[in-house]
Short mmCIF file of C-alpha atoms and ligand atoms in Angstrom, two decimals:
data_model
loop_
_atom_site.label_atom_id
_atom_site.label_comp_id
_atom_site.label_asym_id
_atom_site.label_seq_id
_atom_site.Cartn_x
_atom_site.Cartn_y
_atom_site.Cartn_z
CA MET U 1 69.68 112.89 123.58
CA ASP U 2 69.81 111.46 127.08
CA PHE U 3 72.09 113.12 129.44
CA LEU U 4 73.24 110.69 132.12
CA ARG U 5 75.03 112.49 135.22
CA PRO U 6 76.27 109.59 137.68
CA THR U 7 77.76 111.01 141.15
CA THR U 8 79.67 107.94 141.68
CA TRP U 9 81.90 105.24 139.97
CA ALA U 10 79.19 102.58 140.56
CA GLU U 11 76.47 104.63 139.22
CA ALA U 12 78.82 105.32 136.11
CA LEU U 13 79.18 101.73 135.66
CA ALA U 14 75.42 101.14 136.31
CA ALA U 15 74.48 103.55 133.61
CA LYS U 16 77.11 102.36 130.97
CA ALA U 17 75.68 98.72 131.45
CA ASP U 18 71.99 99.97 131.10
CA GLN U 19 73.01 102.01 127.89
CA PRO U 20 76.24 100.89 126.25
CA GLU U 21 75.51 103.49 123.40
CA ALA U 22 76.08 106.29 125.89
CA VAL U 23 79.26 108.23 125.00
CA PRO U 24 81.54 109.11 128.01
CA LEU U 25 82.16 112.75 128.42
CA GLN U 26 85.31 113.83 130.61
CA GLY U 27 86.63 117.25 129.55
CA GLY U 28 84.81 117.06 126.48
CA THR U 29 87.37 118.55 124.32
CA ASP U 30 87.12 115.90 121.77
CA VAL U 31 83.40 114.93 122.39
CA MET U 32 82.38 118.16 122.32
CA VAL U 33 84.08 119.26 119.26
CA GLU U 34 82.43 116.17 117.42
CA ILE U 35 79.08 117.22 118.45
CA ASN U 36 79.50 120.50 117.15
CA PHE U 37 80.78 119.32 113.98
CA ALA U 38 78.13 116.89 113.71
CA VAL U 39 80.69 114.01 113.38
CA ARG U 40 78.69 112.29 115.84
CA ARG U 41 75.28 112.26 117.33
CA PRO U 42 75.15 110.47 120.35
CA VAL U 43 71.57 109.13 121.50
CA ALA U 44 72.96 109.48 125.32
CA LEU U 45 76.06 111.36 126.74
CA LEU U 46 77.56 109.74 129.90
CA ASP U 47 78.77 112.73 131.95
CA LEU U 48 81.61 111.96 134.03
CA THR U 49 82.50 115.04 135.58
CA ARG U 50 80.87 114.59 138.86
CA VAL U 51 82.42 111.26 139.67
CA ALA U 52 85.20 112.73 141.78
CA GLU U 53 87.26 109.74 142.41
CA LEU U 54 88.39 109.87 138.50
CA ALA U 55 90.24 113.08 138.97
CA THR U 56 92.38 111.69 141.75
CA TRP U 57 96.01 109.93 141.74
CA SER U 58 97.62 107.53 144.35
CA VAL U 59 101.01 106.11 144.41
CA GLN U 60 101.91 102.72 146.41
CA ASP U 61 105.64 100.94 146.03
CA GLY U 62 106.62 103.34 143.13
CA ARG U 63 103.55 102.51 141.09
CA TYR U 64 101.55 105.41 140.22
CA ARG U 65 97.32 104.84 139.68
CA VAL U 66 96.18 108.09 137.68
CA GLY U 67 92.33 108.65 137.42
CA ALA U 68 91.08 108.78 134.03
CA ALA U 69 89.95 112.64 134.66
CA VAL U 70 93.08 113.68 135.89
CA PRO U 71 93.64 116.57 133.75
CA TYR U 72 97.25 117.49 131.82
CA SER U 73 97.74 120.45 133.87
CA THR U 74 97.43 118.30 136.91
CA ILE U 75 100.17 115.54 135.39
CA ILE U 76 102.55 118.69 134.61
CA SER U 77 102.19 120.31 138.20
CA GLU U 78 102.11 117.25 140.46
CA LEU U 79 103.61 114.13 138.47
CA GLY U 80 106.26 115.69 136.29
CA GLY U 81 108.96 114.33 138.74
CA PRO U 82 107.97 110.61 138.56
CA LEU U 83 106.13 110.54 135.05
CA PRO U 84 108.53 113.09 132.94
CA GLY U 85 107.94 111.79 129.73
CA LEU U 86 104.29 111.96 130.08
CA ALA U 87 104.32 115.37 131.73
CA GLN U 88 106.52 116.58 128.96
CA ALA U 89 104.07 115.20 126.32
CA SER U 90 101.13 116.78 128.53
CA ARG U 91 103.00 120.22 127.97
CA THR U 92 102.63 120.13 124.31
CA VAL U 93 98.69 119.37 124.11
CA GLY U 94 96.57 122.07 122.85
CA SER U 95 96.66 125.50 125.05
CA PRO U 96 96.48 125.73 128.99
CA GLN U 97 92.48 125.75 128.30
CA ILE U 98 92.57 122.38 126.91
CA ARG U 99 95.25 121.07 129.38
CA ASN U 100 92.94 122.05 132.30
CA ARG U 101 90.06 120.14 130.78
CA GLY U 102 91.56 117.46 128.82
CA SER U 103 92.62 114.06 130.42
CA VAL U 104 94.64 110.88 129.66
CA GLY U 105 91.54 109.27 129.99
CA GLY U 106 90.14 110.86 127.27
CA ASN U 107 93.00 110.74 125.05
CA LEU U 108 92.88 106.74 125.56
CA GLY U 109 89.09 106.84 125.06
CA ALA U 110 89.64 108.77 121.65
CA ALA U 111 92.56 106.57 120.79
CA SER U 112 93.58 108.83 117.98
CA PRO U 113 97.04 107.63 116.56
CA ALA U 114 98.34 111.30 117.22
CA GLY U 115 97.18 111.46 120.56
CA ASP U 116 100.01 112.69 122.74
CA SER U 117 99.90 110.67 125.67
CA HIS U 118 100.09 107.30 124.11
CA PRO U 119 103.93 107.11 122.90
CA PRO U 120 105.02 107.75 127.03
CA LEU U 121 102.43 105.42 128.22
CA LEU U 122 104.03 102.83 125.52
CA ALA U 123 107.40 103.79 126.67
CA ALA U 124 106.79 103.12 130.22
CA ASP U 125 104.83 100.03 130.06
CA ALA U 126 101.56 101.44 131.22
CA VAL U 127 98.33 99.55 131.88
CA ILE U 128 95.01 100.63 131.56
CA GLU U 129 92.44 99.80 134.20
CA ALA U 130 89.02 99.42 132.73
CA GLU U 131 86.08 98.48 134.36
CA SER U 132 82.52 97.00 133.44
CA LEU U 133 79.36 96.05 135.88
CA ALA U 134 79.26 92.63 134.28
CA GLU U 135 83.19 91.87 134.30
CA GLY U 136 84.43 93.77 136.88
CA VAL U 137 88.19 95.37 136.50
CA ARG U 138 90.20 94.32 133.44
CA LEU U 139 94.07 95.63 133.10
CA ILE U 140 95.17 96.11 129.66
CA PRO U 141 98.76 96.66 128.92
CA ALA U 142 99.02 99.90 126.81
CA ALA U 143 100.62 98.08 123.96
CA GLU U 144 97.43 95.88 123.53
CA PHE U 145 95.12 98.70 124.31
CA TYR U 146 95.34 100.40 120.61
CA LEU U 147 93.46 98.42 118.06
CA GLY U 148 93.08 100.67 114.89
CA VAL U 149 92.46 104.31 114.10
CA LYS U 150 90.79 105.82 116.81
CA ARG U 151 89.75 101.90 117.86
CA ASN U 152 90.62 100.86 121.48
CA ALA U 153 90.16 97.63 123.22
CA LEU U 154 87.48 98.86 125.53
CA ARG U 155 84.03 96.61 125.54
CA PRO U 156 80.85 98.88 124.81
CA ASP U 157 80.02 98.28 128.71
CA GLU U 158 83.58 99.09 129.78
CA LEU U 159 84.74 102.71 131.22
CA ILE U 160 88.34 103.70 131.59
CA ARG U 161 89.02 104.24 135.51
CA ALA U 162 92.59 104.76 135.63
CA PHE U 163 95.95 104.36 134.27
CA HIS U 164 98.99 102.43 136.28
CA VAL U 165 102.53 103.31 135.43
CA ARG U 166 105.91 103.15 137.34
CA ALA U 167 107.74 105.88 138.33
CA ALA U 168 110.62 106.66 135.89
CA GLY U 169 113.71 104.56 136.29
CA GLY U 170 115.82 106.66 134.43
CA PRO U 171 115.64 109.63 132.01
CA GLN U 172 112.48 110.01 129.92
CA TYR U 173 112.04 112.29 126.75
CA PHE U 174 109.31 113.24 124.58
CA SER U 175 109.47 114.96 121.05
CA LYS U 176 106.83 116.09 118.74
CA VAL U 177 106.97 117.36 115.21
CA GLY U 178 103.83 120.12 114.46
CA THR U 179 103.18 122.38 111.78
CA ARG U 180 103.82 125.28 114.15
CA ASN U 181 104.85 125.30 117.97
CA ALA U 182 101.74 125.13 119.86
CA MET U 183 98.19 124.14 119.48
CA VAL U 184 99.25 121.48 117.07
CA ILE U 185 98.02 117.75 116.50
CA ALA U 186 101.40 115.81 115.97
CA VAL U 187 102.67 115.21 112.46
CA CYS U 188 104.55 112.85 114.32
CA SER U 189 106.01 111.99 117.84
CA PHE U 190 108.32 109.85 119.66
CA ALA U 191 109.00 108.94 123.19
CA VAL U 192 111.79 107.25 124.96
CA ALA U 193 112.34 105.67 128.62
CA LEU U 194 115.60 104.32 129.88
CA TRP U 195 115.02 101.59 132.46
CA PRO U 196 118.88 101.27 133.56
CA GLY U 197 117.67 98.75 136.77
CA GLU U 198 116.83 96.13 133.82
CA ARG U 199 119.28 97.52 130.95
CA ARG U 200 116.29 98.07 129.06
CA VAL U 201 115.03 101.15 126.76
CA GLY U 202 111.24 101.77 125.97
CA THR U 203 109.83 103.44 122.84
CA GLY U 204 106.58 104.96 121.64
CA LEU U 205 105.62 106.26 118.02
CA GLY U 206 102.83 108.41 117.47
CA SER U 207 100.86 109.63 114.39
CA ALA U 208 103.24 107.22 112.33
CA ALA U 209 100.80 103.98 112.09
CA PRO U 210 97.22 103.35 112.19
CA THR U 211 97.85 102.97 116.29
CA PRO U 212 100.30 104.48 118.56
CA ARG U 213 102.83 101.48 118.82
CA ARG U 214 106.38 100.70 120.18
CA ALA U 215 109.31 100.38 118.05
CA LEU U 216 110.26 96.69 119.07
CA LYS U 217 113.48 96.09 117.00
CA ALA U 218 115.00 99.28 118.13
CA GLU U 219 114.42 98.07 121.47
CA GLU U 220 115.86 94.80 121.23
CA LEU U 221 118.76 96.32 119.42
CA LEU U 222 119.46 98.28 122.30
CA ALA U 223 118.90 95.56 124.70
CA GLY U 224 121.44 93.60 122.97
CA GLU U 225 124.14 95.91 122.04
CA LEU U 226 123.96 99.05 124.33
CA ASP U 227 126.84 99.32 126.66
CA TRP U 228 125.30 101.13 130.04
CA ASP U 229 128.91 102.43 130.99
CA ALA U 230 129.96 103.92 127.82
CA PRO U 231 129.06 107.01 125.77
CA LEU U 232 126.56 106.23 123.04
CA ASP U 233 128.19 104.42 119.85
CA PRO U 234 127.40 106.46 117.01
CA ALA U 235 126.90 103.56 114.79
CA LEU U 236 124.36 101.96 117.26
CA LEU U 237 122.56 105.32 117.45
CA ARG U 238 122.14 105.23 113.86
CA ARG U 239 120.89 101.85 113.75
CA PHE U 240 118.65 102.73 116.66
CA GLY U 241 116.89 105.52 114.52
CA GLU U 242 116.73 103.43 111.32
CA LEU U 243 114.89 100.83 113.08
CA ALA U 244 112.57 103.21 115.07
CA ALA U 245 111.48 104.59 111.24
CA LEU U 246 111.18 100.94 110.24
CA ALA U 247 108.51 100.40 112.86
CA ALA U 248 106.41 103.33 111.46
CA SER U 249 103.80 102.65 108.93
CA PRO U 250 102.71 106.50 108.26
CA ILE U 251 100.22 107.83 105.57
CA ASP U 252 100.57 110.92 103.38
CA ASP U 253 97.91 113.48 104.73
CA VAL U 254 97.39 117.06 105.15
CA ARG U 255 100.04 117.41 107.98
CA GLY U 256 102.75 115.28 106.36
CA THR U 257 103.77 112.88 103.86
CA ALA U 258 104.94 109.31 104.81
CA ASP U 259 108.31 110.03 103.67
CA TYR U 260 108.39 113.11 105.87
CA ARG U 261 107.01 110.91 108.84
CA ARG U 262 109.80 108.27 108.50
CA HIS U 263 112.43 110.79 108.23
CA ALA U 264 111.22 112.51 111.47
CA ILE U 265 110.90 109.44 113.56
CA ASP U 266 114.46 108.44 112.94
CA VAL U 267 115.69 112.05 113.86
CA MET U 268 113.48 112.24 116.85
CA ALA U 269 114.79 108.57 118.09
CA ARG U 270 118.32 109.44 117.83
CA ARG U 271 117.71 113.07 119.31
CA THR U 272 115.43 111.65 122.20
CA LEU U 273 117.92 108.79 123.00
CA THR U 274 120.87 111.25 122.86
CA TRP U 275 119.35 113.47 125.43
CA ALA U 276 118.57 110.69 127.72
CA TRP U 277 121.89 108.97 127.32
CA HIS U 278 123.46 112.39 128.34
CA ASP U 279 121.33 112.58 131.66
CA HIS U 280 122.00 109.05 132.34
CA LEU U 281 125.72 109.39 132.20
CA GLY U 282 125.63 112.65 134.02
CA ARG U 283 123.45 111.19 136.75
CA ARG U 284 126.17 108.52 137.08
CA ALA U 285 128.90 110.74 137.20
CA ALA U 286 127.21 113.03 140.07
C1 FAD S 301 91.81 123.32 120.40
C2 FAD S 301 92.19 121.51 120.66
C3 FAD S 301 93.63 121.22 120.74
C4 FAD S 301 93.68 119.90 121.11
N1 FAD S 301 95.43 119.69 120.89
C5 FAD S 301 95.73 118.20 121.19
C6 FAD S 301 97.17 117.92 121.23
O1 FAD S 301 97.98 118.75 121.27
N2 FAD S 301 97.37 116.55 121.65
C7 FAD S 301 96.36 115.72 121.90
O2 FAD S 301 96.77 114.55 122.17
N3 FAD S 301 95.03 116.09 121.77
C8 FAD S 301 94.73 117.32 121.52
N4 FAD S 301 93.45 117.64 121.49
C9 FAD S 301 92.38 116.53 121.58
C10 FAD S 301 91.86 116.35 123.08
O3 FAD S 301 91.99 117.60 123.68
C11 FAD S 301 92.68 115.28 123.99
O4 FAD S 301 92.37 114.02 122.98
C12 FAD S 301 92.20 115.13 125.35
O5 FAD S 301 93.03 114.08 125.82
C13 FAD S 301 90.68 114.40 125.41
O6 FAD S 301 90.23 114.48 126.78
P1 FAD S 301 89.10 114.84 127.10
O7 FAD S 301 88.93 114.77 128.82
O8 FAD S 301 88.48 116.30 126.94
O9 FAD S 301 88.29 113.78 126.60
P2 FAD S 301 86.48 113.90 126.12
O10 FAD S 301 86.44 114.62 124.70
O11 FAD S 301 85.60 113.84 127.36
O12 FAD S 301 86.37 112.30 125.63
C14 FAD S 301 87.39 111.68 124.46
C15 FAD S 301 86.74 110.33 124.03
O13 FAD S 301 87.24 109.48 125.27
C16 FAD S 301 85.91 108.88 125.64
N5 FAD S 301 86.00 108.79 127.16
C17 FAD S 301 86.14 109.93 128.10
N6 FAD S 301 86.39 109.36 129.21
C18 FAD S 301 86.32 108.05 129.15
C19 FAD S 301 86.23 107.28 130.21
N7 FAD S 301 86.46 107.33 131.44
N8 FAD S 301 86.03 105.55 129.87
C20 FAD S 301 85.88 105.56 128.47
N9 FAD S 301 86.11 106.36 127.65
C21 FAD S 301 86.00 107.71 127.82
C22 FAD S 301 84.72 109.76 125.08
O14 FAD S 301 83.52 109.15 124.95
C23 FAD S 301 85.37 110.37 123.83
O15 FAD S 301 85.17 109.21 123.00
C24 FAD S 301 92.76 119.18 121.26
C25 FAD S 301 91.69 119.10 121.24
C26 FAD S 301 91.11 120.72 121.18
C27 FAD S 301 89.73 121.01 120.91
#
């Protein structure tokens, strides 16, 4: 097995162009498990840990550009204010060790339907910055990034450089059901992001379909019927939960049944919107 160790982004892109079959390695919390369990035997590993710029983030005009290697622990400690939904999701990932090594870039690379960063990225209209030596930079909306179970929109010679996301315009919440409280892959998950300036609510479902996805009909319902100055209408809330559950197309597996997942999405959708609405009205009153 070749072990490629670029020290700059330009070298990393050149190495990926030269050997598109090389498997990128960031925190290694997915890749090393797969190698240890012989799930994959890559002909080459492309170790990105020396490319320092991948582990940095910046902000311009309220838009955050977060390097692919920024670990969950940094998102929690440094970005919890502007990106609260993603920070909440990050807090639920694995253990402190996994949160210190694991990255959103790796979560995106793995593209598991159960990855915890995906629902808040979808709810906040995040954009993934991919790059290749041949084609340069490509900006891919999160909603177009997930193509199938553990399949994403990256081309063989592309690497993830960063993701871009706006600072929260209103309250954001993430909820995850697991078979225990910590160190658990989601049975299913749900994220909500309020954008009061646009009178819009973003959503994201995890582990409830072949790919992470938005609950578009539930979003449309709120865009049409939500009164942003009033308490939540219980009938509207109920309909929101139903439409969120209808957006799911889950499977039965060892972690839960499809029926249970649909029910849990309904509950989490209503719960997260209620929490967010409580904050929204509280901020207006303050
Ligand atoms: C004990 C344990 C608990 C876990 N708990 C959770 C959990 O609760 N929630 C959750 O979502 N995940 C969990 N995971 C999975 C894993 O930690 C996450 O998916 C994490 O985000 C992976 O990040 P990483 O940097 O370690 O990625 P890596 O393992 O380095 O890479 C993951 C994938 O992304 C690709 N990749 C990495 N960087 C790039 C790049 N720059 N460009 C293109 N492709 C790239 C790799 O080739 C690989 O396919 C857990 C894993 C373990 C071992």
